[in-house]
Coordinates of C-alpha atoms in Angstrom, one line a residue:
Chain A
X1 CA -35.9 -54.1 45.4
X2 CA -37.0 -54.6 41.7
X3 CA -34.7 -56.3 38.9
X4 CA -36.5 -54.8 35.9
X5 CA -35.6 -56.4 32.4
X6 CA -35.9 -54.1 29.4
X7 CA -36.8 -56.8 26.4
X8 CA -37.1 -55.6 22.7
X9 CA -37.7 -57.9 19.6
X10 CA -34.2 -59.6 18.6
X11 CA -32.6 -59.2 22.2
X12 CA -29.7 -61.6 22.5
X13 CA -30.3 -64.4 24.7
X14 CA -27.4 -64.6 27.1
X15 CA -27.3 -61.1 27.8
X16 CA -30.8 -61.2 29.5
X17 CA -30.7 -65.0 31.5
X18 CA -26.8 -64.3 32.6
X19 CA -27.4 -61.3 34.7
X20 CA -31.2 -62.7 35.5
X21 CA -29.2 -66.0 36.6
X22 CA -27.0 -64.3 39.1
X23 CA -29.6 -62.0 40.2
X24 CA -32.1 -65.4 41.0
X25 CA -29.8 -66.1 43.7
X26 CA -31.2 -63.1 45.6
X27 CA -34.4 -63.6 45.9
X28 CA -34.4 -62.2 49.2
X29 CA -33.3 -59.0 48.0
X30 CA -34.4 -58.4 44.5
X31 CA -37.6 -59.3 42.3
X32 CA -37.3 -59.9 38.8
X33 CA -39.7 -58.9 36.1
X34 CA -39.4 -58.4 32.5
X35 CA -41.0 -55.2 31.0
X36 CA -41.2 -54.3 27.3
X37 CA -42.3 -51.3 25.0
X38 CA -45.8 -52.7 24.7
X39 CA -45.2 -55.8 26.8
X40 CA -46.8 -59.4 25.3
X41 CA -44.4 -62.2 24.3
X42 CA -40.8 -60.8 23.2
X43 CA -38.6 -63.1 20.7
X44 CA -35.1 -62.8 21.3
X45 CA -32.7 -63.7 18.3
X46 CA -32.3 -66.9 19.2
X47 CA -36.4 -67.6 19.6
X48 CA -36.2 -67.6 23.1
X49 CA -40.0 -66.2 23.3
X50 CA -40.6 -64.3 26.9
X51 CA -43.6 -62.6 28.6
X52 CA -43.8 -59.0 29.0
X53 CA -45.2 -56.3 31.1
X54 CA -45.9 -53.4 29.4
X55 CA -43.2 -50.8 30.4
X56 CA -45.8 -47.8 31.6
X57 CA -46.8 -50.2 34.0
X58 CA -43.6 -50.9 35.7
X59 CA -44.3 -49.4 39.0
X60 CA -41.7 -49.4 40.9
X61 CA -38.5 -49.0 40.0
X62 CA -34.6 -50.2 41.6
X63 CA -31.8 -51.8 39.2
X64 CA -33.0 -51.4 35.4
X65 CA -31.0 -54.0 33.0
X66 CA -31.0 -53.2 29.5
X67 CA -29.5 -56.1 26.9
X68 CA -28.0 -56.1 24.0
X69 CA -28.4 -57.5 20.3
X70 CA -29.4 -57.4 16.7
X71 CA -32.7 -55.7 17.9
X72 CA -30.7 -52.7 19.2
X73 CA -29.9 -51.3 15.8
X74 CA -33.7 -50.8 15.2
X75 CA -34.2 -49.7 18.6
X76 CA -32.2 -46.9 18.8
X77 CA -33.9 -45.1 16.5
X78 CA -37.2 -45.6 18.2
X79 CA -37.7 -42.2 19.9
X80 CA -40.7 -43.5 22.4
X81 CA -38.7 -46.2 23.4
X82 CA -35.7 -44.1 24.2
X83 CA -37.7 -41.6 25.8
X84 CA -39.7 -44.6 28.2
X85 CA -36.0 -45.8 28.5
X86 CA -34.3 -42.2 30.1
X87 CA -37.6 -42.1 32.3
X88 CA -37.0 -45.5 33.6
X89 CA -32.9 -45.2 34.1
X90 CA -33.3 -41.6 35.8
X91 CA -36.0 -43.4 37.9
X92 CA -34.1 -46.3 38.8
X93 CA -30.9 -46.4 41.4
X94 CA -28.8 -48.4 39.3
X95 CA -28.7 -48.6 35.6
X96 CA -26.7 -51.9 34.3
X97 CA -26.0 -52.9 30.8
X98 CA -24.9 -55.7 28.5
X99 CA -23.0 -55.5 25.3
X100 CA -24.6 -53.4 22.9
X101 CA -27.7 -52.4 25.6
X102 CA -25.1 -49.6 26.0
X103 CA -26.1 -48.1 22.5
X104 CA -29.1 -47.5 23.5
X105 CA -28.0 -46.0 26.9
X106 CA -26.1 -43.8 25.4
X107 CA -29.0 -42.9 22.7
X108 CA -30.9 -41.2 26.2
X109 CA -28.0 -39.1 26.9
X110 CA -27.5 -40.7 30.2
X111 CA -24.1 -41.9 29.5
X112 CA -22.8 -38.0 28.7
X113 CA -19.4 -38.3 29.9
X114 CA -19.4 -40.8 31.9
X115 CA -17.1 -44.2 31.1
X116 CA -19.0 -47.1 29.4
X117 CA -18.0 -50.1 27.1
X118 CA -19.5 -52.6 24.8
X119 CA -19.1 -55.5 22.9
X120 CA -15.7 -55.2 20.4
X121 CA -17.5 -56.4 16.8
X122 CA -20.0 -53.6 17.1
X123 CA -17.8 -51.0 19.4
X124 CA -17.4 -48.2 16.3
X125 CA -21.3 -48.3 15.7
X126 CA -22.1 -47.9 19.4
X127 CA -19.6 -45.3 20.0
X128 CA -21.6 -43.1 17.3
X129 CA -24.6 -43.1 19.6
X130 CA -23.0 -40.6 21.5
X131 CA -19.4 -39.1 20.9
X132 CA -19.4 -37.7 24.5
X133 CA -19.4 -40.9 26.3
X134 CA -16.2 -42.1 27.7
X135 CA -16.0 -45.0 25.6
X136 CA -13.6 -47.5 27.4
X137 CA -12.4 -50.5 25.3
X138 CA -10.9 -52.4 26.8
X139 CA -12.6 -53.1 30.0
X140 CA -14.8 -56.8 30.6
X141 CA -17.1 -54.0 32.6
X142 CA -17.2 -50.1 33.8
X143 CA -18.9 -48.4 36.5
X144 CA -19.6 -44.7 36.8
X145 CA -21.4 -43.8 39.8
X146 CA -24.8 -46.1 39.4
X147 CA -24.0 -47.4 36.0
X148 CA -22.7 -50.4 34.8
X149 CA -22.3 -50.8 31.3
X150 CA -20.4 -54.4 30.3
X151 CA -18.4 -55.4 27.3
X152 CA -19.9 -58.5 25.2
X153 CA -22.3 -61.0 25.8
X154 CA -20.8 -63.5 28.4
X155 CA -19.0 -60.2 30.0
X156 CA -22.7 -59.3 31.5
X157 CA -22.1 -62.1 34.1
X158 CA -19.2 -61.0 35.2
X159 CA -20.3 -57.5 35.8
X160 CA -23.2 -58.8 37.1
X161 CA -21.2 -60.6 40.0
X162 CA -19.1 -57.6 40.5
X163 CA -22.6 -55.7 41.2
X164 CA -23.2 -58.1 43.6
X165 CA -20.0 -57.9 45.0
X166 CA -20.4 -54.2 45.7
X167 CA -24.0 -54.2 47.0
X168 CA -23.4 -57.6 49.1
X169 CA -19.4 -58.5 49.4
X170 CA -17.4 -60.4 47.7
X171 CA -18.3 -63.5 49.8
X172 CA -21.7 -63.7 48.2
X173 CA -20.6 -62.6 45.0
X174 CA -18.4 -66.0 45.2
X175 CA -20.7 -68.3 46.7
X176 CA -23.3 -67.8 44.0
X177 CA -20.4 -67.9 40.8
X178 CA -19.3 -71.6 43.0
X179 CA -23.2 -72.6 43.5
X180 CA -23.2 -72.5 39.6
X181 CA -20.4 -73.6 39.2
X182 CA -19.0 -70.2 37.1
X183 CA -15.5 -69.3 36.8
X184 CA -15.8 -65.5 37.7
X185 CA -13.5 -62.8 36.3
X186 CA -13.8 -60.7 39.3
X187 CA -11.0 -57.7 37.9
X188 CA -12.9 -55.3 35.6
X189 CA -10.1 -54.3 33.7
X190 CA -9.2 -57.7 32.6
X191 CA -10.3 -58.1 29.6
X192 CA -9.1 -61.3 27.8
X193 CA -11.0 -60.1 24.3
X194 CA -9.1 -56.9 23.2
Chain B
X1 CA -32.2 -79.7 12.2
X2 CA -34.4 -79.6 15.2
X3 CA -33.0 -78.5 18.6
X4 CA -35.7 -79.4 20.9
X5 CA -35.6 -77.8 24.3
X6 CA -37.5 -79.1 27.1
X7 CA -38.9 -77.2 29.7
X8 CA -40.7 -77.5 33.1
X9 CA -42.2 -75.8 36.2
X10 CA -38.9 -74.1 38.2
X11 CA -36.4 -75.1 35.6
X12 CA -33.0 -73.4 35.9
X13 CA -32.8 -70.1 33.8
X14 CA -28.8 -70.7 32.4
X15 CA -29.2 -74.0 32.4
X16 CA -31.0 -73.4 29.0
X17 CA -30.6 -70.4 27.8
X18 CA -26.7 -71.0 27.8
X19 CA -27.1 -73.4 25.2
X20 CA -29.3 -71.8 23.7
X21 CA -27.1 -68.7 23.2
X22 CA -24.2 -71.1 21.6
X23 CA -26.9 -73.2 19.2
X24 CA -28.2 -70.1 18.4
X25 CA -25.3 -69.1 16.2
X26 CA -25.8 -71.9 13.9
X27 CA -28.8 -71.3 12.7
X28 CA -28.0 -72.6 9.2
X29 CA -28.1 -75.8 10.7
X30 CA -30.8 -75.7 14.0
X31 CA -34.1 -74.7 14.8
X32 CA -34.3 -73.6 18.3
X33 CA -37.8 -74.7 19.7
X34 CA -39.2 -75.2 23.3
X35 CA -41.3 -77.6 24.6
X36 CA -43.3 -78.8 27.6
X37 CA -45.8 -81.4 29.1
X38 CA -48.7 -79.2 28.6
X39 CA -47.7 -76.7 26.5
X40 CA -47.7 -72.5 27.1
X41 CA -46.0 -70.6 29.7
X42 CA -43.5 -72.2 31.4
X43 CA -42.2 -70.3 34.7
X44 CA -37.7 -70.5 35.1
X45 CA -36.7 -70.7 39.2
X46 CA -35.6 -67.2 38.0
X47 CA -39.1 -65.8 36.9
X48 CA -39.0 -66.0 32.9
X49 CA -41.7 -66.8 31.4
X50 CA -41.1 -68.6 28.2
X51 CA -44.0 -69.5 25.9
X52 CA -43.8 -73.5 24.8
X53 CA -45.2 -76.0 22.5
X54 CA -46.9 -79.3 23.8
X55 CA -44.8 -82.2 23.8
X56 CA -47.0 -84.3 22.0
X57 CA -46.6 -81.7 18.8
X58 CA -42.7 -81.6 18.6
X59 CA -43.0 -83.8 15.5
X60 CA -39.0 -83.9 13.3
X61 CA -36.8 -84.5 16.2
X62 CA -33.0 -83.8 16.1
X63 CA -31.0 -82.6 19.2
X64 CA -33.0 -82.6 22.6
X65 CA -31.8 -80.2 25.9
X66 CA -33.0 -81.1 29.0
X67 CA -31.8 -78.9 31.5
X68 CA -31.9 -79.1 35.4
X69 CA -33.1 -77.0 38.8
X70 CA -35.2 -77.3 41.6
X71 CA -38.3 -78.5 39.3
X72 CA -36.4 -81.9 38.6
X73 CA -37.3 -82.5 42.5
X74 CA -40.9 -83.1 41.5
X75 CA -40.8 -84.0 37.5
X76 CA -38.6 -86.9 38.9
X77 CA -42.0 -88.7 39.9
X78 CA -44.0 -87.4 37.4
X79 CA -44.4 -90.4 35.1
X80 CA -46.3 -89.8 31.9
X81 CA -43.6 -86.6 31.4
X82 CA -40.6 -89.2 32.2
X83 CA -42.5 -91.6 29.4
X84 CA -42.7 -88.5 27.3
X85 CA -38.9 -87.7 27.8
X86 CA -37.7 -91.0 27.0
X87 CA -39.6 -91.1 23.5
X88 CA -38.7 -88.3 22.7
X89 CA -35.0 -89.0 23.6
X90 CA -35.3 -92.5 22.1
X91 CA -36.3 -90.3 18.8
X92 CA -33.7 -88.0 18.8
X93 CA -30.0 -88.1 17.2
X94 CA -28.6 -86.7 20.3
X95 CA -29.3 -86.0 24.0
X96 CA -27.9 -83.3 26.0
X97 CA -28.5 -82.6 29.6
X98 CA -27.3 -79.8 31.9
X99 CA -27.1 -80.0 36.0
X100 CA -29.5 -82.0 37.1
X101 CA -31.1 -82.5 33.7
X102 CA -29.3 -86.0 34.0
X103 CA -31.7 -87.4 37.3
X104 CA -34.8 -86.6 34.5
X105 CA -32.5 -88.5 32.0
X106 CA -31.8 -91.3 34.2
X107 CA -35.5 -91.8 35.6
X108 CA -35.8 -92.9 31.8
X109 CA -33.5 -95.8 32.2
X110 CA -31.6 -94.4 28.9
X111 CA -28.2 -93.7 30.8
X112 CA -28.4 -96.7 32.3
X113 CA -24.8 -98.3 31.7
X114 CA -23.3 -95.1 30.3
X115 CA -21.3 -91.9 31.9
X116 CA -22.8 -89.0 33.1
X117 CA -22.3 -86.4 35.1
X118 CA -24.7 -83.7 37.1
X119 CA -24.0 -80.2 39.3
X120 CA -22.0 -80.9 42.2
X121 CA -25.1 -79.9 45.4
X122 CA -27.4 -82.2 44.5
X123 CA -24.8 -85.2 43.2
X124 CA -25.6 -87.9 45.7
X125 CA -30.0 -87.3 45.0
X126 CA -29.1 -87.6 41.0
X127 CA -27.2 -90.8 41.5
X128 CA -30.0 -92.4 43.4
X129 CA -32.4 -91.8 40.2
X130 CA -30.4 -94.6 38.7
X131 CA -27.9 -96.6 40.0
X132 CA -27.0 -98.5 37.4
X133 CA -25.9 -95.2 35.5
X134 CA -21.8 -95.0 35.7
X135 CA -21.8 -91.6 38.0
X136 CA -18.5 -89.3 37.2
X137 CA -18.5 -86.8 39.9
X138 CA -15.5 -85.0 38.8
X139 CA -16.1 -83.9 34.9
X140 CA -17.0 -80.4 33.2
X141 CA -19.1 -82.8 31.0
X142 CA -19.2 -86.6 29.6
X143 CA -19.7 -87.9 25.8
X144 CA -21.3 -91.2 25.9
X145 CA -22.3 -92.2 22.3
X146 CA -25.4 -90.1 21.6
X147 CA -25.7 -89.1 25.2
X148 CA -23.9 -85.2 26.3
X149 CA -24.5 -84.7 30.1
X150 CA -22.9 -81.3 32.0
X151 CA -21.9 -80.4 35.7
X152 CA -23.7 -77.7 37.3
X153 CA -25.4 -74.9 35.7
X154 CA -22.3 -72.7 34.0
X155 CA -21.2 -76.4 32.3
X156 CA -24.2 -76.5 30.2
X157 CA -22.5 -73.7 27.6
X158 CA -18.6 -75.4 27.9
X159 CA -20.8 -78.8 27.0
X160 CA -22.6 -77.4 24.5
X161 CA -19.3 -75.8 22.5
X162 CA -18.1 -79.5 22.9
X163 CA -21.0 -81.0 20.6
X164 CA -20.4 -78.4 18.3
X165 CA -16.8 -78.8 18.1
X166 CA -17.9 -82.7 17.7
X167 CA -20.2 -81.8 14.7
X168 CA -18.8 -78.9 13.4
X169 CA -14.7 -78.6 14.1
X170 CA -13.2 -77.2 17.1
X171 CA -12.6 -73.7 15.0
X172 CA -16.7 -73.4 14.5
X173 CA -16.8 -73.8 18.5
X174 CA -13.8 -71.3 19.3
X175 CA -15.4 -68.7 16.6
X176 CA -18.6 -68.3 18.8
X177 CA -16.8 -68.3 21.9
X178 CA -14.8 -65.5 20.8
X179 CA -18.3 -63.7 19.5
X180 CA -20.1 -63.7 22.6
X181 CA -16.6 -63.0 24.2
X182 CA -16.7 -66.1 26.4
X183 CA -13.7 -68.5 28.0
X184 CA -14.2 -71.5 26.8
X185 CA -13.2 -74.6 29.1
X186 CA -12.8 -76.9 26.6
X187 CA -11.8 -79.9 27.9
X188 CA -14.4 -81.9 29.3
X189 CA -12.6 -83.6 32.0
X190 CA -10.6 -79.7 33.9
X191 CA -13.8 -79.6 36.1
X192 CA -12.6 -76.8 38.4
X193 CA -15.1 -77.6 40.8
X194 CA -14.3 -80.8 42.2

């Protein structure tokens, strides 16, 4: 199955390579690639400067994982993004997202009452996106039905794991948090920041 | 000042970019730039593509990050980059190595004498790099002088909140932990995984 990467300029670092971290340990079940509105090289915040397909040329689709960061509050007011964005997530048979990646989730609609968090600094500006999400926050992740939406930065691993947990077991959710040597917050709810 | 990342064929994907994601915060005081033997895009175990700078052209050095994965197997024997490595190491104000960043440290001969540590798997083929290196198999990270070496993977970003609490007061390090809403292990010897 593909792992497909949404990047945008000013992406936040750790929200992409956490997930893509966890996910590289699957090899055998999932192939990551990194997609962007026009694809080329993509700068995150912290100049972390990554190639790009362009996002028309995705192909196939699977799990979709849409980040976070300062490059959000641009992006959500980018109406061809958005619009390649809802495409991709209705096309795709899980939908996961990483701090404020859930603002621009909730900018396709998608998110319409269903439960969803984000990080805490920018929680009141994402919850504008769209007043008819179930915004949950306190939570170090959600999931509603194929969604996954995960509080801040760090939080993205965790819910990463826990997809992995429900796709593969537990067992394999462990082994990969002990082959990197990852203290994993396995409970959802637990959420040491609110 | 400078924070110099190193990269390679197959390196590990949160062996960097979880430094990265702490050193990023401080960008009053670092500039974040990657480098590699050659130069251009340089391929993570994980499939990200990062774009780099030659080695030759790092010019001001600073901080330098070399982090680990399968790719150390080979770069091990690859001399003019382990020549490379230790000039530029010999040049900078402060070495930090995540995972199995420390055999490519080691094959240097710069550790020689002092504490390190490495990821847990591959322990007893990083201790063979160097012999003479004093080996610490049960640490999240060691502080050796100049010289910052992590466990596996996930002990690159406790490491790295370590130098900055070094440099910039444990309250600087506990403020971006809290940011990217992350449990900091901060004491270098509570390895959980020994």
């Amino acid at each position: 199955m593909k792992f497909n990467v949404i990047l945008f300029e000013n992406f936040e670092t750790l929200d992409v390579f956490g997930p893509v971290e966890i996910i590289g340990k699957l090899d055998q079940h999932y192939k990551i690639e990194f997609y962007s509105e026009k694809g080329g090289i993509v700068r995150s915040s912290q100049n972390v400067r990554v190639q790009s397909i362009p996002l028309p040329e995705m192909g196939e689709k699977g799990v979709v994982l849409i980040p976070g960061g300062f490059g959000t509050r641009k992006e959500v007011d980018n109406t061809p993004f958005i619009d390649a964005l809802r495409q991709t997530a209705e096309a795709s048979q899980f939908v996961l997202t990483v701090c404020t990646g859930s603002a621009l989730l909730a900018r396709t609609g998608l998110l319409s009452g269903r439960r969803a968090t984000s990080n805490k600094m920018a929680f009141d500006w994402v919850k504008e996106q769209d007043k008819s999400v179930l915004w949950k926050r306190k939570a170090r992740w959600t999931k509603d039905d194929r969604y996954y939406t995960s509080s801040g930065v760090s939080a993205g691993i965790d819910m990463t794991l826990g997809f992995v947990a429900d796709r593969h077991g537990i067992e394999t959710a462990e082994r990969i948090a002990k082959g990197i040597e990852y203290l994993w917050n396995r409970d959802a709810d637990d959420d040491p920041f609110n």
